[in-house]
């Protein structure tokens, strides 16, 4: 707790002023004609109006309160999907830990954390659309807003959201104007000079925000299956236990209720496949065409959410079934699921509390205070060198040094 902005391995400090964040969005990139910052910086600037022009409060809330916020949002939609409150509670608690257990909180992946919080909001709105068939305009507008936020931080996810909205309209045999609003809202992100950068470097559509801050190493496929897409993920035994339980519960649910849970497991497998495929690519990104590797963190979060959904759908109602029957295989399944869920919750929560935010810092810098002070006044510039084997990387730091959005 301090007044200094939050920073992490993939999180640059927020500009000190409200206007500084807007400048990062609206000001042209030096040396690039007709350019500007990425749209997500503009959305963050608008969101900071809620905190009276203090964007660091928004950033701090998203990262430090991600777990309880995800629990509240997931609990709402799961409470509508499931009649068994205990299963809904366990499922919401497991989803709440996903942003921490995948390491995106510890890495400071602001975009992925926002995406993980928007996912249950979107699911709740799509469920309302499914129930109403012809939903009110606020529902369509809410879907469009959630889709816009998610597409701003992970552009490729626009496609499945748009497909889901179209399928709902086909099922209802109408409501196409609402589909245009809900599925087309993210297109507003293209009405900025940044779209010219996307035309030059379309590979940016495959990455998250500030892709140049992502590591260049290729993660193993088994690591991605266990939610270990970044170096700030938990130790292997923690990931193996928690995600191993999720996969086991999802497979069990798919076996018990093939009609309702099998498709959710298929979605999880699809998201995992996309994550593995994306992390094998290297693409040039704006503004200078440097090469970056997509991390696919949002797809890993979606995989975990689908596993939890499959498990919840499959295990719902088993308690009532075994209450009126003799001891048998279903009793063993219920007890094993309960023990596994408890173990995953206890271990996951313990790691999150003890080490989940260890990589995040406030006010940390490798530069002496007097150099930082001169840089802010524009009185000096700093040449930063990075030595890695026989390679030397460099960056020229000036003004406010590296700030959120500068990587774009």
mmCIF file of C-alpha atoms in Angstrom:
data_model
loop_
_atom_site.group_PDB
_atom_site.id
_atom_site.type_symbol
_atom_site.label_atom_id
_atom_site.label_comp_id
_atom_site.label_asym_id
_atom_site.label_seq_id
_atom_site.Cartn_x
_atom_site.Cartn_y
_atom_site.Cartn_z
ATOM 1 C CA UNK A 1 0.000 0.000 0.000
ATOM 2 C CA UNK A 2 1.476 3.301 -1.155
ATOM 3 C CA UNK A 3 0.790 6.220 -3.479
ATOM 4 C CA UNK A 4 3.219 4.907 -6.103
ATOM 5 C CA UNK A 5 1.698 3.239 -9.181
ATOM 6 C CA UNK A 6 1.538 -0.531 -9.367
ATOM 7 C CA UNK A 7 4.030 -2.285 -11.656
ATOM 8 C CA UNK A 8 4.886 -5.854 -12.561
ATOM 9 C CA UNK A 9 6.736 -8.044 -15.075
ATOM 10 C CA UNK A 10 4.151 -7.219 -17.772
ATOM 11 C CA UNK A 11 2.702 -4.065 -16.252
ATOM 12 C CA UNK A 12 4.233 -0.644 -16.746
ATOM 13 C CA UNK A 13 3.322 2.016 -14.160
ATOM 14 C CA UNK A 14 0.261 4.115 -14.915
ATOM 15 C CA UNK A 15 1.006 7.746 -15.877
ATOM 16 C CA UNK A 16 0.955 10.063 -12.890
ATOM 17 C CA UNK A 17 -1.817 12.252 -14.276
ATOM 18 C CA UNK A 18 -5.231 11.714 -15.808
ATOM 19 C CA UNK A 19 -4.143 13.658 -18.854
ATOM 20 C CA UNK A 20 -0.990 11.590 -19.195
ATOM 21 C CA UNK A 21 -3.003 8.432 -19.790
ATOM 22 C CA UNK A 22 -5.125 10.176 -22.404
ATOM 23 C CA UNK A 23 -1.969 11.444 -24.093
ATOM 24 C CA UNK A 24 -0.694 7.867 -24.347
ATOM 25 C CA UNK A 25 -3.895 7.025 -26.196
ATOM 26 C CA UNK A 26 -4.407 10.088 -28.376
ATOM 27 C CA UNK A 27 -0.867 11.300 -29.114
ATOM 28 C CA UNK A 28 0.722 9.982 -32.329
ATOM 29 C CA UNK A 29 3.573 7.516 -32.068
ATOM 30 C CA UNK A 30 6.913 9.169 -32.838
ATOM 31 C CA UNK A 31 8.111 8.354 -36.331
ATOM 32 C CA UNK A 32 4.821 6.723 -37.396
ATOM 33 C CA UNK A 33 2.425 8.785 -39.484
ATOM 34 C CA UNK A 34 -1.317 8.837 -38.636
ATOM 35 C CA UNK A 35 -0.971 6.661 -35.573
ATOM 36 C CA UNK A 36 -2.152 6.633 -31.968
ATOM 37 C CA UNK A 37 -2.199 4.449 -28.905
ATOM 38 C CA UNK A 38 -4.162 1.214 -28.705
ATOM 39 C CA UNK A 39 -7.945 1.507 -28.028
ATOM 40 C CA UNK A 40 -7.659 -0.288 -24.686
ATOM 41 C CA UNK A 41 -5.778 2.684 -23.258
ATOM 42 C CA UNK A 42 -8.725 4.882 -24.200
ATOM 43 C CA UNK A 43 -11.133 2.504 -22.471
ATOM 44 C CA UNK A 44 -8.960 2.551 -19.350
ATOM 45 C CA UNK A 45 -8.946 6.346 -19.461
ATOM 46 C CA UNK A 46 -12.753 6.391 -19.603
ATOM 47 C CA UNK A 47 -12.958 3.849 -16.758
ATOM 48 C CA UNK A 48 -10.725 6.054 -14.609
ATOM 49 C CA UNK A 49 -13.484 8.660 -14.591
ATOM 50 C CA UNK A 50 -15.160 6.418 -12.013
ATOM 51 C CA UNK A 51 -12.214 7.039 -9.683
ATOM 52 C CA UNK A 52 -12.211 10.790 -10.362
ATOM 53 C CA UNK A 53 -9.251 10.696 -12.696
ATOM 54 C CA UNK A 54 -7.029 8.245 -10.797
ATOM 55 C CA UNK A 55 -6.289 5.418 -13.260
ATOM 56 C CA UNK A 56 -3.963 3.663 -10.817
ATOM 57 C CA UNK A 57 -6.950 2.958 -8.568
ATOM 58 C CA UNK A 58 -8.637 1.106 -11.433
ATOM 59 C CA UNK A 59 -5.469 -0.838 -12.191
ATOM 60 C CA UNK A 60 -4.931 -1.687 -8.523
ATOM 61 C CA UNK A 61 -8.523 -2.839 -8.116
ATOM 62 C CA UNK A 62 -8.431 -5.070 -11.192
ATOM 63 C CA UNK A 63 -5.227 -6.804 -10.115
ATOM 64 C CA UNK A 64 -5.484 -6.870 -6.316
ATOM 65 C CA UNK A 65 -9.226 -7.553 -6.100
ATOM 66 C CA UNK A 66 -9.437 -9.862 -9.116
ATOM 67 C CA UNK A 67 -10.172 -13.005 -7.075
ATOM 68 C CA UNK A 68 -13.091 -11.721 -4.946
ATOM 69 C CA UNK A 69 -14.520 -9.776 -7.908
ATOM 70 C CA UNK A 70 -14.384 -12.884 -10.117
ATOM 71 C CA UNK A 71 -16.140 -14.880 -7.386
ATOM 72 C CA UNK A 72 -19.030 -12.419 -7.140
ATOM 73 C CA UNK A 73 -19.490 -12.223 -10.901
ATOM 74 C CA UNK A 74 -19.232 -15.978 -11.437
ATOM 75 C CA UNK A 75 -21.549 -16.717 -8.512
ATOM 76 C CA UNK A 76 -24.270 -14.661 -10.144
ATOM 77 C CA UNK A 77 -24.301 -16.467 -13.478
ATOM 78 C CA UNK A 78 -23.741 -19.930 -11.967
ATOM 79 C CA UNK A 79 -26.608 -19.333 -9.555
ATOM 80 C CA UNK A 80 -28.874 -18.917 -12.584
ATOM 81 C CA UNK A 81 -27.512 -21.966 -14.376
ATOM 82 C CA UNK A 82 -27.524 -24.404 -11.469
ATOM 83 C CA UNK A 83 -30.218 -25.370 -8.986
ATOM 84 C CA UNK A 84 -27.711 -26.860 -6.543
ATOM 85 C CA UNK A 85 -26.381 -23.891 -4.560
ATOM 86 C CA UNK A 86 -23.463 -25.854 -3.128
ATOM 87 C CA UNK A 87 -22.209 -26.797 -6.604
ATOM 88 C CA UNK A 88 -22.648 -23.196 -7.781
ATOM 89 C CA UNK A 89 -20.689 -21.939 -4.767
ATOM 90 C CA UNK A 90 -17.802 -24.368 -5.303
ATOM 91 C CA UNK A 91 -17.717 -23.622 -9.042
ATOM 92 C CA UNK A 92 -17.659 -19.855 -8.454
ATOM 93 C CA UNK A 93 -14.856 -20.216 -5.906
ATOM 94 C CA UNK A 94 -12.807 -22.298 -8.335
ATOM 95 C CA UNK A 95 -13.291 -19.763 -11.130
ATOM 96 C CA UNK A 96 -12.338 -16.926 -8.795
ATOM 97 C CA UNK A 97 -8.905 -18.488 -8.361
ATOM 98 C CA UNK A 98 -8.284 -18.866 -12.107
ATOM 99 C CA UNK A 99 -6.773 -15.364 -12.640
ATOM 100 C CA UNK A 100 -4.322 -16.041 -9.796
ATOM 101 C CA UNK A 101 -3.561 -19.692 -10.588
ATOM 102 C CA UNK A 102 -2.803 -18.924 -14.236
ATOM 103 C CA UNK A 103 -0.254 -16.324 -13.122
ATOM 104 C CA UNK A 104 -1.873 -13.440 -15.000
ATOM 105 C CA UNK A 105 -2.375 -11.461 -11.775
ATOM 106 C CA UNK A 106 1.224 -11.942 -10.655
ATOM 107 C CA UNK A 107 2.534 -11.087 -14.120
ATOM 108 C CA UNK A 108 0.474 -7.900 -14.189
ATOM 109 C CA UNK A 109 -1.469 -8.899 -17.302
ATOM 110 C CA UNK A 110 -4.058 -6.182 -16.873
ATOM 111 C CA UNK A 111 -5.876 -7.017 -20.089
ATOM 112 C CA UNK A 112 -6.316 -10.705 -19.300
ATOM 113 C CA UNK A 113 -7.568 -9.947 -15.783
ATOM 114 C CA UNK A 114 -10.149 -7.533 -17.229
ATOM 115 C CA UNK A 115 -11.092 -10.191 -19.781
ATOM 116 C CA UNK A 116 -11.558 -12.789 -17.020
ATOM 117 C CA UNK A 117 -13.876 -10.420 -15.124
ATOM 118 C CA UNK A 118 -15.864 -9.567 -18.257
ATOM 119 C CA UNK A 119 -16.394 -13.243 -19.161
ATOM 120 C CA UNK A 120 -19.013 -14.040 -16.458
ATOM 121 C CA UNK A 121 -20.714 -10.706 -17.176
ATOM 122 C CA UNK A 122 -20.986 -11.672 -20.838
ATOM 123 C CA UNK A 123 -22.177 -15.182 -19.940
ATOM 124 C CA UNK A 124 -24.911 -13.756 -17.725
ATOM 125 C CA UNK A 125 -26.132 -11.452 -20.496
ATOM 126 C CA UNK A 126 -26.056 -14.238 -23.099
ATOM 127 C CA UNK A 127 -28.043 -16.441 -20.707
ATOM 128 C CA UNK A 128 -30.662 -13.700 -20.433
ATOM 129 C CA UNK A 129 -30.729 -13.498 -24.227
ATOM 130 C CA UNK A 130 -31.199 -17.275 -24.414
ATOM 131 C CA UNK A 131 -34.072 -17.242 -21.917
ATOM 132 C CA UNK A 132 -35.878 -14.234 -23.408
ATOM 133 C CA UNK A 133 -35.268 -15.115 -27.086
ATOM 134 C CA UNK A 134 -36.087 -11.479 -27.953
ATOM 135 C CA UNK A 135 -34.178 -9.557 -25.283
ATOM 136 C CA UNK A 136 -34.546 -5.904 -24.410
ATOM 137 C CA UNK A 137 -32.139 -3.415 -25.947
ATOM 138 C CA UNK A 138 -30.162 -2.967 -22.683
ATOM 139 C CA UNK A 139 -29.256 -6.669 -22.844
ATOM 140 C CA UNK A 140 -27.982 -6.320 -26.406
ATOM 141 C CA UNK A 141 -26.133 -3.158 -25.422
ATOM 142 C CA UNK A 142 -24.576 -4.922 -22.434
ATOM 143 C CA UNK A 143 -23.387 -7.758 -24.658
ATOM 144 C CA UNK A 144 -21.899 -5.219 -27.041
ATOM 145 C CA UNK A 145 -20.108 -3.394 -24.221
ATOM 146 C CA UNK A 146 -18.685 -6.609 -22.747
ATOM 147 C CA UNK A 147 -17.627 -7.780 -26.212
ATOM 148 C CA UNK A 148 -15.942 -4.427 -26.863
ATOM 149 C CA UNK A 149 -13.907 -4.621 -23.658
ATOM 150 C CA UNK A 150 -12.903 -8.225 -24.344
ATOM 151 C CA UNK A 151 -11.998 -7.540 -27.961
ATOM 152 C CA UNK A 152 -9.957 -4.486 -26.968
ATOM 153 C CA UNK A 153 -7.624 -6.591 -24.844
ATOM 154 C CA UNK A 154 -7.778 -9.864 -26.826
ATOM 155 C CA UNK A 155 -9.015 -9.075 -30.375
ATOM 156 C CA UNK A 156 -9.350 -12.679 -31.549
ATOM 157 C CA UNK A 157 -12.042 -13.406 -28.963
ATOM 158 C CA UNK A 158 -14.415 -11.169 -30.915
ATOM 159 C CA UNK A 159 -15.091 -14.109 -33.273
ATOM 160 C CA UNK A 160 -16.615 -16.596 -30.764
ATOM 161 C CA UNK A 161 -18.656 -13.833 -29.111
ATOM 162 C CA UNK A 162 -20.108 -12.770 -32.464
ATOM 163 C CA UNK A 163 -20.788 -16.420 -33.350
ATOM 164 C CA UNK A 164 -22.651 -16.951 -30.068
ATOM 165 C CA UNK A 165 -24.848 -13.900 -30.684
ATOM 166 C CA UNK A 166 -25.636 -15.028 -34.235
ATOM 167 C CA UNK A 167 -26.600 -18.517 -33.012
ATOM 168 C CA UNK A 168 -28.951 -16.979 -30.453
ATOM 169 C CA UNK A 169 -30.618 -14.946 -33.190
ATOM 170 C CA UNK A 170 -30.956 -18.013 -35.429
ATOM 171 C CA UNK A 171 -32.548 -19.894 -32.534
ATOM 172 C CA UNK A 172 -35.008 -17.037 -31.934
ATOM 173 C CA UNK A 173 -35.600 -16.580 -35.687
ATOM 174 C CA UNK A 174 -35.292 -12.830 -35.429
ATOM 175 C CA UNK A 175 -33.808 -9.927 -33.533
ATOM 176 C CA UNK A 176 -31.146 -9.153 -36.105
ATOM 177 C CA UNK A 177 -30.930 -5.415 -35.292
ATOM 178 C CA UNK A 178 -29.881 -6.400 -31.771
ATOM 179 C CA UNK A 179 -27.320 -8.776 -33.253
ATOM 180 C CA UNK A 180 -25.826 -5.893 -35.228
ATOM 181 C CA UNK A 181 -25.484 -3.857 -32.026
ATOM 182 C CA UNK A 182 -24.154 -6.694 -29.859
ATOM 183 C CA UNK A 183 -21.771 -8.272 -32.360
ATOM 184 C CA UNK A 184 -20.837 -5.092 -34.183
ATOM 185 C CA UNK A 185 -20.029 -2.890 -31.194
ATOM 186 C CA UNK A 186 -16.343 -3.973 -31.090
ATOM 187 C CA UNK A 187 -15.983 -2.579 -34.622
ATOM 188 C CA UNK A 188 -15.990 0.869 -33.015
ATOM 189 C CA UNK A 189 -12.479 0.057 -31.817
ATOM 190 C CA UNK A 190 -11.368 0.273 -35.431
ATOM 191 C CA UNK A 191 -12.533 3.884 -35.793
ATOM 192 C CA UNK A 192 -9.161 5.137 -34.566
ATOM 193 C CA UNK A 193 -5.770 5.726 -36.189
ATOM 194 C CA UNK A 194 -4.654 2.488 -34.528
ATOM 195 C CA UNK A 195 -6.579 0.590 -37.194
ATOM 196 C CA UNK A 196 -3.958 1.757 -39.699
ATOM 197 C CA UNK A 197 -1.358 0.045 -37.536
ATOM 198 C CA UNK A 198 -3.445 -3.133 -37.572
ATOM 199 C CA UNK A 199 -3.524 -2.976 -41.361
ATOM 200 C CA UNK A 200 0.272 -2.804 -41.395
ATOM 201 C CA UNK A 201 0.755 -5.441 -38.702
ATOM 202 C CA UNK A 202 -2.325 -7.727 -38.598
ATOM 203 C CA UNK A 203 -0.464 -10.083 -36.281
ATOM 204 C CA UNK A 204 -1.410 -7.719 -33.443
ATOM 205 C CA UNK A 205 -4.925 -9.208 -33.664
ATOM 206 C CA UNK A 206 -3.518 -12.444 -32.247
ATOM 207 C CA UNK A 207 -1.872 -10.932 -29.173
ATOM 208 C CA UNK A 208 -2.940 -9.326 -25.924
ATOM 209 C CA UNK A 209 -2.125 -5.787 -24.821
ATOM 210 C CA UNK A 210 1.480 -4.573 -24.931
ATOM 211 C CA UNK A 211 2.752 -7.768 -26.590
ATOM 212 C CA UNK A 212 6.387 -6.615 -26.518
ATOM 213 C CA UNK A 213 6.398 -7.110 -22.739
ATOM 214 C CA UNK A 214 5.574 -10.801 -23.133
ATOM 215 C CA UNK A 215 8.376 -13.369 -22.924
ATOM 216 C CA UNK A 216 9.642 -14.837 -26.183
ATOM 217 C CA UNK A 217 10.066 -18.443 -24.987
ATOM 218 C CA UNK A 218 7.716 -21.172 -26.189
ATOM 219 C CA UNK A 219 5.702 -22.762 -23.339
ATOM 220 C CA UNK A 220 5.231 -26.499 -23.310
ATOM 221 C CA UNK A 221 1.792 -27.738 -24.277
ATOM 222 C CA UNK A 222 1.402 -29.573 -20.959
ATOM 223 C CA UNK A 223 2.138 -26.327 -19.130
ATOM 224 C CA UNK A 224 -0.683 -24.590 -20.995
ATOM 225 C CA UNK A 225 -3.065 -27.451 -20.196
ATOM 226 C CA UNK A 226 -2.192 -26.911 -16.536
ATOM 227 C CA UNK A 227 -2.695 -23.144 -16.817
ATOM 228 C CA UNK A 228 1.018 -22.340 -16.693
ATOM 229 C CA UNK A 229 1.325 -19.826 -19.509
ATOM 230 C CA UNK A 230 3.601 -17.342 -17.696
ATOM 231 C CA UNK A 231 6.587 -17.574 -15.392
ATOM 232 C CA UNK A 232 4.543 -16.120 -12.510
ATOM 233 C CA UNK A 233 2.266 -19.184 -12.415
ATOM 234 C CA UNK A 234 2.311 -21.303 -9.231
ATOM 235 C CA UNK A 235 4.802 -24.147 -8.705
ATOM 236 C CA UNK A 236 4.155 -27.233 -10.791
ATOM 237 C CA UNK A 237 2.678 -29.208 -7.903
ATOM 238 C CA UNK A 238 0.119 -26.463 -7.199
ATOM 239 C CA UNK A 239 -0.873 -26.202 -10.863
ATOM 240 C CA UNK A 240 -0.916 -29.977 -11.210
ATOM 241 C CA UNK A 241 -3.243 -30.358 -8.238
ATOM 242 C CA UNK A 242 -5.647 -27.519 -9.031
ATOM 243 C CA UNK A 243 -5.926 -27.913 -12.790
ATOM 244 C CA UNK A 244 -5.690 -31.680 -12.484
ATOM 245 C CA UNK A 245 -8.800 -31.556 -10.290
ATOM 246 C CA UNK A 246 -10.545 -29.321 -12.848
ATOM 247 C CA UNK A 247 -9.820 -31.736 -15.694
ATOM 248 C CA UNK A 248 -10.886 -34.741 -13.600
ATOM 249 C CA UNK A 249 -14.136 -33.078 -12.525
ATOM 250 C CA UNK A 250 -14.893 -31.972 -16.088
ATOM 251 C CA UNK A 251 -14.304 -35.471 -17.479
ATOM 252 C CA UNK A 252 -16.484 -36.926 -14.730
ATOM 253 C CA UNK A 253 -19.240 -34.442 -15.479
ATOM 254 C CA UNK A 254 -19.071 -35.201 -19.204
ATOM 255 C CA UNK A 255 -19.410 -38.933 -18.517
ATOM 256 C CA UNK A 256 -22.339 -38.511 -16.109
ATOM 257 C CA UNK A 257 -24.285 -36.042 -18.242
ATOM 258 C CA UNK A 258 -23.182 -36.313 -21.805
ATOM 259 C CA UNK A 259 -25.929 -34.179 -23.297
ATOM 260 C CA UNK A 260 -25.297 -31.118 -21.122
ATOM 261 C CA UNK A 261 -21.671 -31.291 -20.009
ATOM 262 C CA UNK A 262 -19.890 -32.914 -22.945
ATOM 263 C CA UNK A 263 -20.156 -29.816 -25.107
ATOM 264 C CA UNK A 264 -18.605 -27.670 -22.348
ATOM 265 C CA UNK A 265 -15.666 -30.094 -22.207
ATOM 266 C CA UNK A 266 -15.362 -29.809 -25.984
ATOM 267 C CA UNK A 267 -15.173 -26.014 -25.659
ATOM 268 C CA UNK A 268 -12.397 -26.416 -23.076
ATOM 269 C CA UNK A 269 -10.455 -28.690 -25.426
ATOM 270 C CA UNK A 270 -10.955 -26.178 -28.249
ATOM 271 C CA UNK A 271 -9.700 -23.265 -26.144
ATOM 272 C CA UNK A 272 -6.675 -25.307 -25.059
ATOM 273 C CA UNK A 273 -5.916 -26.160 -28.679
ATOM 274 C CA UNK A 274 -6.125 -22.496 -29.698
ATOM 275 C CA UNK A 275 -3.800 -21.551 -26.821
ATOM 276 C CA UNK A 276 -1.221 -24.135 -27.879
ATOM 277 C CA UNK A 277 -1.437 -23.048 -31.508
ATOM 278 C CA UNK A 278 -1.133 -19.319 -30.818
ATOM 279 C CA UNK A 279 1.908 -19.706 -28.596
ATOM 280 C CA UNK A 280 3.743 -21.418 -31.475
ATOM 281 C CA UNK A 281 3.507 -18.277 -33.601
ATOM 282 C CA UNK A 282 5.689 -15.179 -33.753
ATOM 283 C CA UNK A 283 4.141 -12.072 -35.326
ATOM 284 C CA UNK A 284 5.272 -8.482 -36.009
ATOM 285 C CA UNK A 285 3.422 -5.907 -33.916
ATOM 286 C CA UNK A 286 3.079 -2.105 -33.928
ATOM 287 C CA UNK A 287 4.528 0.410 -33.900
ATOM 288 C CA UNK A 288 7.929 -0.662 -35.262
ATOM 289 C CA UNK A 289 7.185 -4.172 -36.502
ATOM 290 C CA UNK A 290 9.149 -5.923 -33.780
ATOM 291 C CA UNK A 291 8.395 -9.625 -33.366
ATOM 292 C CA UNK A 292 6.352 -10.863 -30.412
ATOM 293 C CA UNK A 293 4.859 -14.174 -29.332
ATOM 294 C CA UNK A 294 1.132 -14.334 -28.454
ATOM 295 C CA UNK A 295 0.601 -15.599 -24.908
ATOM 296 C CA UNK A 296 -3.014 -16.731 -25.328
ATOM 297 C CA UNK A 297 -3.686 -16.112 -21.635
ATOM 298 C CA UNK A 298 -7.351 -15.289 -22.258
ATOM 299 C CA UNK A 299 -7.809 -18.629 -24.001
ATOM 300 C CA UNK A 300 -6.331 -20.402 -20.989
ATOM 301 C CA UNK A 301 -8.824 -18.588 -18.745
ATOM 302 C CA UNK A 302 -11.630 -19.607 -21.120
ATOM 303 C CA UNK A 303 -10.386 -23.216 -20.992
ATOM 304 C CA UNK A 304 -10.506 -23.215 -17.188
ATOM 305 C CA UNK A 305 -13.966 -21.626 -17.191
ATOM 306 C CA UNK A 306 -15.257 -24.296 -19.586
ATOM 307 C CA UNK A 307 -13.800 -27.069 -17.429
ATOM 308 C CA UNK A 308 -15.562 -25.644 -14.369
ATOM 309 C CA UNK A 309 -18.792 -25.329 -16.335
ATOM 310 C CA UNK A 310 -18.610 -28.936 -17.522
ATOM 311 C CA UNK A 311 -17.917 -30.150 -13.994
ATOM 312 C CA UNK A 312 -20.773 -28.116 -12.499
ATOM 313 C CA UNK A 313 -23.303 -29.267 -15.108
ATOM 314 C CA UNK A 314 -22.302 -32.892 -14.705
ATOM 315 C CA UNK A 315 -22.205 -33.000 -10.907
ATOM 316 C CA UNK A 316 -25.355 -30.991 -10.255
ATOM 317 C CA UNK A 317 -28.116 -33.016 -8.666
ATOM 318 C CA UNK A 318 -25.932 -35.941 -7.588
ATOM 319 C CA UNK A 319 -26.389 -35.085 -3.913
ATOM 320 C CA UNK A 320 -30.146 -35.503 -4.189
ATOM 321 C CA UNK A 321 -29.696 -38.742 -6.093
ATOM 322 C CA UNK A 322 -27.464 -40.417 -3.524
ATOM 323 C CA UNK A 323 -29.643 -39.246 -0.635
ATOM 324 C CA UNK A 324 -32.367 -41.705 -1.670
ATOM 325 C CA UNK A 325 -30.208 -44.640 -2.766
ATOM 326 C CA UNK A 326 -27.922 -47.236 -1.258
ATOM 327 C CA UNK A 327 -24.188 -46.651 -1.177
ATOM 328 C CA UNK A 328 -22.665 -47.192 -4.599
ATOM 329 C CA UNK A 329 -20.513 -45.715 -7.323
ATOM 330 C CA UNK A 330 -22.332 -42.374 -7.403
ATOM 331 C CA UNK A 331 -21.623 -41.898 -3.695
ATOM 332 C CA UNK A 332 -17.924 -42.427 -4.350
ATOM 333 C CA UNK A 333 -18.028 -39.904 -7.223
ATOM 334 C CA UNK A 334 -19.680 -37.264 -5.041
ATOM 335 C CA UNK A 335 -17.256 -37.761 -2.163
ATOM 336 C CA UNK A 336 -14.223 -37.760 -4.472
ATOM 337 C CA UNK A 337 -15.453 -34.585 -6.196
ATOM 338 C CA UNK A 338 -16.013 -32.912 -2.842
ATOM 339 C CA UNK A 339 -12.571 -33.833 -1.520
ATOM 340 C CA UNK A 340 -10.887 -32.838 -4.779
ATOM 341 C CA UNK A 341 -12.663 -29.491 -4.880
ATOM 342 C CA UNK A 342 -11.779 -28.773 -1.264
ATOM 343 C CA UNK A 343 -8.138 -29.682 -1.852
ATOM 344 C CA UNK A 344 -7.947 -27.464 -4.950
ATOM 345 C CA UNK A 345 -9.621 -24.568 -3.133
ATOM 346 C CA UNK A 346 -7.429 -24.815 -0.046
ATOM 347 C CA UNK A 347 -4.159 -25.176 -1.958
ATOM 348 C CA UNK A 348 -5.079 -22.568 -4.588
ATOM 349 C CA UNK A 349 -6.296 -20.040 -2.037
ATOM 350 C CA UNK A 350 -3.241 -20.592 0.136
ATOM 351 C CA UNK A 351 -0.850 -19.985 -2.750
ATOM 352 C CA UNK A 352 -2.782 -16.894 -3.867
ATOM 353 C CA UNK A 353 -2.669 -15.372 -0.380
ATOM 354 C CA UNK A 354 0.998 -16.201 0.239
ATOM 355 C CA UNK A 355 2.590 -15.687 -3.171
ATOM 356 C CA UNK A 356 -0.040 -14.650 -5.702
ATOM 357 C CA UNK A 357 1.006 -10.985 -5.812
ATOM 358 C CA UNK A 358 4.713 -11.395 -5.058
ATOM 359 C CA UNK A 359 5.799 -10.128 -8.493
ATOM 360 C CA UNK A 360 3.797 -6.900 -8.241
ATOM 361 C CA UNK A 361 5.543 -3.871 -6.763
ATOM 362 C CA UNK A 362 4.951 -0.186 -6.165
ATOM 363 C CA UNK A 363 7.492 2.491 -6.943
ATOM 364 C CA UNK A 364 10.261 0.019 -7.823
ATOM 365 C CA UNK A 365 12.869 1.181 -10.336
ATOM 366 C CA UNK A 366 16.427 0.321 -11.240
ATOM 367 C CA UNK A 367 17.204 4.014 -11.778
ATOM 368 C CA UNK A 368 18.328 6.323 -8.965
ATOM 369 C CA UNK A 369 15.746 8.796 -7.726
ATOM 370 C CA UNK A 370 17.631 11.868 -9.004
ATOM 371 C CA UNK A 371 17.733 10.441 -12.539
ATOM 372 C CA UNK A 372 13.993 9.679 -12.462
ATOM 373 C CA UNK A 373 13.326 13.220 -11.223
ATOM 374 C CA UNK A 374 15.376 14.777 -14.040
ATOM 375 C CA UNK A 375 13.706 12.532 -16.609
ATOM 376 C CA UNK A 376 10.218 13.622 -15.558
ATOM 377 C CA UNK A 377 11.293 17.277 -15.967
ATOM 378 C CA UNK A 378 12.696 16.463 -19.405
ATOM 379 C CA UNK A 379 16.217 17.326 -18.257
ATOM 380 C CA UNK A 380 17.787 13.963 -19.130
ATOM 381 C CA UNK A 381 17.437 10.764 -21.075
ATOM 382 C CA UNK A 382 18.609 7.300 -20.114
ATOM 383 C CA UNK A 383 19.997 4.633 -22.424
ATOM 384 C CA UNK A 384 18.974 1.254 -20.979
ATOM 385 C CA UNK A 385 20.965 -1.778 -22.143
ATOM 386 C CA UNK A 386 19.948 -5.419 -21.769
ATOM 387 C CA UNK A 387 22.708 -8.020 -22.180
ATOM 388 C CA UNK A 388 21.666 -11.576 -23.058
ATOM 389 C CA UNK A 389 24.521 -13.802 -24.185
ATOM 390 C CA UNK A 390 26.028 -12.246 -27.277
ATOM 391 C CA UNK A 391 22.984 -10.043 -27.908
ATOM 392 C CA UNK A 392 22.474 -6.487 -26.702
ATOM 393 C CA UNK A 393 19.054 -4.874 -26.524
ATOM 394 C CA UNK A 394 18.512 -1.198 -25.852
ATOM 395 C CA UNK A 395 15.816 1.386 -25.186
ATOM 396 C CA UNK A 396 16.011 5.156 -24.874
ATOM 397 C CA UNK A 397 13.997 6.291 -21.840
ATOM 398 C CA UNK A 398 12.853 9.893 -21.621
ATOM 399 C CA UNK A 399 10.231 12.099 -20.001
ATOM 400 C CA UNK A 400 8.058 9.931 -17.729
ATOM 401 C CA UNK A 401 10.136 6.787 -18.458
ATOM 402 C CA UNK A 402 8.166 3.636 -19.335
ATOM 403 C CA UNK A 403 4.437 4.061 -18.623
ATOM 404 C CA UNK A 404 1.319 1.992 -19.238
ATOM 405 C CA UNK A 405 0.529 2.009 -22.944
ATOM 406 C CA UNK A 406 4.045 2.944 -24.060
ATOM 407 C CA UNK A 407 4.604 -0.610 -25.312
ATOM 408 C CA UNK A 408 2.035 -0.044 -28.042
#
